XYZ file of C-alpha atoms in Angstrom:
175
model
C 91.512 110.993 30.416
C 94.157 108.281 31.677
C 92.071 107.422 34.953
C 88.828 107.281 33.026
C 90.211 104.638 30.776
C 91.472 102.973 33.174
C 88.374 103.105 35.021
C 86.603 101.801 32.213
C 88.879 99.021 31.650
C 88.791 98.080 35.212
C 85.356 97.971 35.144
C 84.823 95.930 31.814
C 87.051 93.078 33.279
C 85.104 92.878 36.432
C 82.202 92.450 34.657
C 83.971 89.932 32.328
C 84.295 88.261 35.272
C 81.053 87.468 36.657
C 80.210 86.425 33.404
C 82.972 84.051 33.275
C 82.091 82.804 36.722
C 78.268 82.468 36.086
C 79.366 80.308 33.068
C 80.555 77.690 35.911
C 78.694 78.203 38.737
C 74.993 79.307 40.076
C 74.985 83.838 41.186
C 73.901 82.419 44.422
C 77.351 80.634 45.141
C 79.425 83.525 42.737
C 81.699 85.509 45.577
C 83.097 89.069 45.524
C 86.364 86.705 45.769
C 85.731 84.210 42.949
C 85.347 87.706 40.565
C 88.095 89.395 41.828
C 90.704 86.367 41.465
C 89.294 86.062 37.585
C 89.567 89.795 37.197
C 93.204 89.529 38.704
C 91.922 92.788 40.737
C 91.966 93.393 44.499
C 88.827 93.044 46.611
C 89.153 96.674 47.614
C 88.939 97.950 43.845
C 85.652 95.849 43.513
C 84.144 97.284 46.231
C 85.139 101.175 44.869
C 82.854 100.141 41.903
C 79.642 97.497 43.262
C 78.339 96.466 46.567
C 78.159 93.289 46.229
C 77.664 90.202 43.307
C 74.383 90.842 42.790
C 74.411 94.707 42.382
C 76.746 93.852 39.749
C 74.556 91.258 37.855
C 71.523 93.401 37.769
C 74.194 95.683 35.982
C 74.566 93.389 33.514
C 71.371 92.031 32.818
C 70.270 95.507 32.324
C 73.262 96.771 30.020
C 72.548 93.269 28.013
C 69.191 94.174 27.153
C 69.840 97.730 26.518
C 71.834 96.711 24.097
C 69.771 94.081 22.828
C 67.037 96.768 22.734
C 68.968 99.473 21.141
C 70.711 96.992 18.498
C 66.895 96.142 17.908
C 65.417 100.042 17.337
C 68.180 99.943 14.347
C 65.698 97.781 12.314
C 62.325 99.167 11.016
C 60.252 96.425 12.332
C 57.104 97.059 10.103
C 59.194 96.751 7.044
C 61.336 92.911 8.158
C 59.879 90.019 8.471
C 59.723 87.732 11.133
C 62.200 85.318 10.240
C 64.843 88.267 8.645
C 64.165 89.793 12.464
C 65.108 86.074 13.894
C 68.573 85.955 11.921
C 69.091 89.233 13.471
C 68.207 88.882 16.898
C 70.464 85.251 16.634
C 73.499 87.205 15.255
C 73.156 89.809 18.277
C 73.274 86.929 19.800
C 75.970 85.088 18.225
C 78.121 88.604 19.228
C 77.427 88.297 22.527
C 77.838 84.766 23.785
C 79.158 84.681 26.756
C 77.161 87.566 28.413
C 73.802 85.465 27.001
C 74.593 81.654 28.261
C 75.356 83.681 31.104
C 71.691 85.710 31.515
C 69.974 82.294 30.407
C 71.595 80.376 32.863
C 70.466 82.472 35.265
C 66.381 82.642 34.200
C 67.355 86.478 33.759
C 63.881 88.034 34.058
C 64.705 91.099 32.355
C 66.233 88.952 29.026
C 62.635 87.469 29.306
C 61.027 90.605 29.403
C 63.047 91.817 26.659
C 62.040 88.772 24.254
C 57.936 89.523 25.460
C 58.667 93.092 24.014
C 59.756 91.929 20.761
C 57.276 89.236 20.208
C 54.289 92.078 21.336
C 55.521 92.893 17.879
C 54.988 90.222 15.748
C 52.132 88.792 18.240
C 49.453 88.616 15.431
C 51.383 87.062 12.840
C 52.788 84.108 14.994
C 50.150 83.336 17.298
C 46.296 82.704 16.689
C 43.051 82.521 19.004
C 42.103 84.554 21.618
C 44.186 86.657 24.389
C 44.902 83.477 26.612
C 45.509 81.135 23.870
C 48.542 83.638 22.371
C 49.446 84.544 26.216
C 50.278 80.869 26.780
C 51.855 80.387 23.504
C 54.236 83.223 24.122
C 55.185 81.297 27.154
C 55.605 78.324 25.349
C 57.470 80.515 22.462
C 60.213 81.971 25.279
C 60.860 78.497 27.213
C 61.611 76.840 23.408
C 63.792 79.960 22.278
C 65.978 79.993 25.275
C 65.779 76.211 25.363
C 67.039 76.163 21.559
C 69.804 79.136 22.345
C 71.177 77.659 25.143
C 71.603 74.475 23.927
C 73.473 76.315 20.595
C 75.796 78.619 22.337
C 76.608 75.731 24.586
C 77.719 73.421 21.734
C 79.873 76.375 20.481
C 77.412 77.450 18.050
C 77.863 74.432 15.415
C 75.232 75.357 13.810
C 74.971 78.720 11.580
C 73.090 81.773 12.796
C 70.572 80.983 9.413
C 70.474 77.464 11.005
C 69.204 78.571 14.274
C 66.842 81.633 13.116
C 64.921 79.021 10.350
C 64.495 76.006 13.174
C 63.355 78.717 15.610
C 61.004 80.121 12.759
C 59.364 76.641 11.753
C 59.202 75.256 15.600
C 57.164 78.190 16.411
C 55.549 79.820 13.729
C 51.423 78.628 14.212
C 49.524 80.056 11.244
């Protein structure tokens, strides 16, 4: 039970760690070294757990939006509005900081994907005209969100989560 949680505790700050690092610097120029002088941990103990930088980013892209998606299946979407789902999705957010500027900083594809997957959702209410027309707007929708987010979590979230979900609501709601 000991080495497990010490396991997981290893691994957690490791992972702490390339998000610290990809706070200051591009994943193409984060080392094995740069993570394991954050993590305070040897090079040796990385390797026991990743092969390399990028094996561990795709690790945490992929946790993120599992637990964006699973924080997200707690809501009965046919019952919340769009804007109620906003303040949500922004105080998800709001929890998870770091790990976010982090994945936006880095055009994660899979954060992306994730925000496609919710709007597929609430497609018809935001967005009229035909297939293209909403395909484009989508587009348009993601680059302004992470635009908007990024810029917020940069300034140390000044501005309240209701703050953020309302602009996001009237800069993109079309009908």
């Amino acid at each position: 039970m000991a080495d497990d949680r010490r396991v997981k505790h290893t691994k957690k700050r490791i992972k702490d760690a390339i998000v610290e690092c990809l706070l200051k610097i591009s994943l193409d120029k984060v080392t094995v070294k740069d993570i394991c002088d954050t993590a305070d941990i040897n090079r040796s103990t990385f390797y026991v757990y990743y092969t390399d930088t990028f094996e561990l980013y795709d690790i945490i892209e992929k946790e993120f939006v599992e637990r964006l998606n699973q924080y997200l299946t707690t809501f009965d979407q046919s019952k919340m509005t769009y804007k109620k789902m906003l303040v949500e999705i922004i105080s998800f957010i709001y929890r998870e900081d770091k790990t976010c500027l982090a994945l936006i900083k880095t055009n994660s594809q899979s954060f992306i994907e994730a925000n496609i997957s919710f709007l597929n959702s609430y497609e018809q209410t935001l967005f009229s005209g035909d297939e293209l027309k909403r395909s484009y707007l989508k587009q348009y929708y993601i680059g302004g969100v992470f635009n908007v987010v990024s810029k917020w979590l940069m300034t140390n979230k000044q501005q309240s989560i209701e703050y953020i979900a309302e602009l996001l609501y009237e800069l993109t709601y079309t009908k």
